[in-house]
């Protein structure tokens, strides 16, 4: 599992480009280069490290938010990056209450750099923050660093979202589902299927990482039912997710799809097998000809 996760994080780090947020909430259109790398062994923090100079850190956050020039912004950003992990709780506090769009985006960009895998246990209490923006940020970021040690907090957050029903913010619903799955709970799978149908191009990589948290028979059984759906979009979405959480028991249902005339289904079947059998990320932009060749190779292997 550690090797599988390491390869997924390294694969994700090879992507580039930040997507623009829709109303300053990060899960709406998240960047595809979120985590840089997952260490083979994570030593989780039990407390936030204290900043060397808290007053100066708070001054630099204010400078970042109020920056009137690019140089002023860069100086504040560099100073906060140098603070490292100790800056994260202070940045989150400001992120929760900041309403100026430009300042909010600067804080968001900095948090993407500073939040890392060893912080998940410290992010978990913030899943219940009064701030929607903060809840979405911390759940979404924790979701790309699978950690079963935060399952209780992740399930509680998912339960709060579910209780809201249709009134739930869609970004929070997605972030909570991502986080729950990465922490080992399959309750958010339906939300991820819906997202995979609409936004696999933007969110597929982070879903693949999060789904490693539920890889096994329960997630496989839940998703394999969708392989029989008449809606091809649902079948493709299920195959895409199975690449992240499926086990070898579903290979028998996937193998016939390698002969599908619908290239999108054939490609999704190939990528599902890549994840299940080899722990590899999806191949992108496969032409029909290349997909046929890849399908032949898989049929020979299985």
XYZ file of C-alpha atoms in Angstrom, residues 33-255:
223
model
C -0.643 19.508 -8.415
C -1.731 19.448 -4.776
C 0.558 17.055 -2.871
C 4.208 16.861 -3.812
C 5.066 13.451 -2.391
C 3.905 11.023 0.298
C 6.758 9.793 2.468
C 6.944 6.037 2.970
C 6.459 6.553 6.717
C 4.570 9.536 8.068
C 5.252 10.848 11.568
C 2.027 12.690 12.350
C 2.210 15.922 14.298
C 0.411 15.978 17.637
C 0.602 19.763 17.992
C 1.334 22.722 15.765
C 4.931 23.880 16.159
C 5.239 27.323 17.718
C 6.458 30.087 15.416
C 9.819 31.614 16.230
C 8.164 35.044 16.263
C 4.368 34.979 16.381
C 4.030 38.741 16.214
C 6.107 38.923 13.038
C 4.176 36.019 11.529
C 0.898 37.860 12.118
C 2.395 41.018 10.620
C 3.447 39.064 7.525
C -0.051 37.608 7.133
C -1.448 41.128 7.267
C 1.134 42.266 4.696
C 0.144 39.377 2.424
C -3.544 40.226 2.617
C -3.083 43.972 2.222
C -0.277 43.842 -0.360
C -0.554 46.739 -2.813
C 2.370 45.700 -5.005
C 3.742 42.432 -6.354
C 6.969 43.005 -4.437
C 5.130 43.458 -1.146
C 3.150 40.276 -1.785
C 6.309 38.319 -2.667
C 8.141 39.466 0.459
C 5.245 38.465 2.708
C 4.820 35.152 0.924
C 8.523 34.293 1.242
C 8.528 35.168 4.933
C 5.488 32.963 5.611
C 6.875 30.075 3.599
C 10.026 30.294 5.698
C 7.860 29.839 8.812
C 6.732 26.474 7.452
C 4.174 24.405 9.324
C 4.007 26.836 12.244
C 2.226 29.322 9.975
C -0.605 26.977 8.976
C -3.033 27.467 11.911
C -2.650 31.251 11.713
C -3.219 31.220 7.946
C -6.292 29.022 8.368
C -7.715 31.365 10.994
C -7.300 34.312 8.638
C -8.565 32.288 5.666
C -11.752 31.544 7.613
C -12.600 35.200 8.106
C -11.002 36.921 5.091
C -13.556 38.180 2.568
C -11.453 40.224 0.149
C -11.212 37.981 -2.959
C -7.576 38.749 -3.814
C -6.392 38.285 -0.235
C -8.415 35.106 0.100
C -6.781 33.661 -3.004
C -3.284 34.550 -1.746
C -3.987 32.746 1.521
C -5.362 29.775 -0.368
C -2.285 29.488 -2.569
C 0.003 29.597 0.455
C -2.014 26.953 2.298
C -1.681 24.644 -0.697
C 2.089 24.827 -0.309
C 2.223 24.514 3.458
C -0.380 21.846 4.298
C 1.270 18.431 4.135
C 0.577 14.797 5.038
C 1.907 14.959 8.608
C -0.708 17.583 9.545
C -3.901 15.568 9.021
C -4.451 14.873 12.741
C -4.265 18.606 13.420
C -6.567 19.508 10.532
C -9.258 17.040 11.650
C -10.700 19.148 14.538
C -11.183 21.962 12.034
C -13.623 19.834 10.002
C -16.228 21.276 12.396
C -15.175 24.908 11.906
C -17.917 27.524 11.776
C -16.388 28.786 8.522
C -17.525 27.036 5.341
C -14.350 28.071 3.534
C -12.141 26.611 6.251
C -14.134 23.362 6.442
C -13.860 22.861 2.712
C -10.154 23.655 2.657
C -9.137 21.345 5.506
C -11.327 18.414 4.435
C -10.236 18.687 0.830
C -6.553 18.891 1.744
C -6.804 16.036 4.252
C -8.538 14.036 1.534
C -5.410 13.928 -0.614
C -3.344 12.563 2.276
C -5.099 9.268 3.179
C -5.037 8.731 6.942
C -7.289 6.270 8.749
C -6.357 7.948 11.986
C -8.886 10.722 11.270
C -11.763 8.439 10.317
C -13.963 9.418 13.283
C -13.724 13.141 12.482
C -14.177 12.512 8.751
C -17.300 10.391 9.305
C -18.743 13.009 11.658
C -18.149 15.692 9.043
C -19.823 13.571 6.377
C -22.793 12.963 8.700
C -23.236 16.726 9.188
C -23.258 17.272 5.443
C -25.704 14.416 4.868
C -28.030 15.825 7.512
C -28.335 19.029 5.485
C -29.646 17.107 2.486
C -30.110 19.262 -0.620
C -29.242 22.385 1.357
C -25.636 21.219 1.746
C -23.027 23.279 -0.067
C -21.879 21.203 -3.082
C -18.215 22.013 -2.483
C -18.457 20.930 1.128
C -20.270 17.744 0.128
C -17.498 16.857 -2.298
C -14.700 17.724 0.151
C -16.387 15.701 2.914
C -16.849 12.700 0.595
C -13.231 12.880 -0.532
C -12.011 13.104 3.056
C -14.272 10.300 4.296
C -13.066 7.933 1.593
C -9.423 8.764 2.171
C -9.940 8.015 5.871
C -11.440 4.591 5.153
C -15.203 5.222 4.970
C -17.137 4.379 1.782
C -20.214 6.477 2.613
C -19.236 9.236 0.199
C -18.840 7.005 -2.856
C -22.111 8.100 -4.477
C -20.971 11.716 -4.339
C -17.652 10.777 -5.920
C -19.434 8.867 -8.697
C -21.471 11.988 -9.445
C -18.324 14.092 -9.496
C -16.491 11.551 -11.647
C -19.301 11.766 -14.215
C -18.994 15.554 -14.402
C -15.412 16.512 -13.535
C -13.099 13.516 -13.879
C -10.790 15.617 -16.043
C -10.287 18.105 -13.188
C -10.759 15.988 -10.077
C -9.806 12.491 -11.205
C -6.248 12.524 -9.892
C -7.175 13.603 -6.370
C -10.066 11.135 -6.270
C -7.681 8.355 -7.245
C -5.439 9.242 -4.301
C -8.302 9.545 -1.805
C -9.850 6.260 -2.899
C -6.736 4.367 -1.841
C -8.129 4.804 1.664
C -11.031 2.448 0.902
C -9.365 0.023 -1.505
C -10.809 -3.398 -0.796
C -13.916 -5.588 -0.967
C -16.472 -3.117 0.427
C -15.724 -0.349 -2.057
C -15.361 -2.886 -4.850
C -18.780 -4.388 -4.129
C -20.417 -0.964 -3.890
C -19.034 0.218 -7.239
C -19.209 -3.035 -9.192
C -23.022 -2.793 -9.182
C -22.738 0.331 -11.325
C -20.887 -1.619 -14.022
C -24.261 -3.107 -14.988
C -25.991 0.266 -15.307
C -27.550 1.131 -18.658
C -26.093 4.643 -18.503
C -22.624 4.489 -20.064
C -21.544 7.575 -18.102
C -22.224 5.764 -14.850
C -20.277 2.710 -16.049
C -17.306 4.868 -17.051
C -17.381 6.724 -13.718
C -17.497 3.444 -11.782
C -14.542 2.078 -13.754
C -12.573 5.251 -13.103
C -13.190 5.005 -9.367
C -12.454 1.282 -9.260
C -8.973 2.095 -10.493
C -8.447 3.789 -7.139
C -10.250 1.449 -4.751
C -11.060 -1.827 -6.533
C -9.590 -5.212 -5.723
C -8.957 -8.183 -8.003
C -12.375 -9.725 -7.356
C -13.894 -7.340 -9.934
C -11.460 -8.166 -12.747
C -13.873 -10.756 -14.176
C -16.505 -8.049 -14.712
C -14.030 -5.592 -16.177
C -12.305 -7.924 -18.644
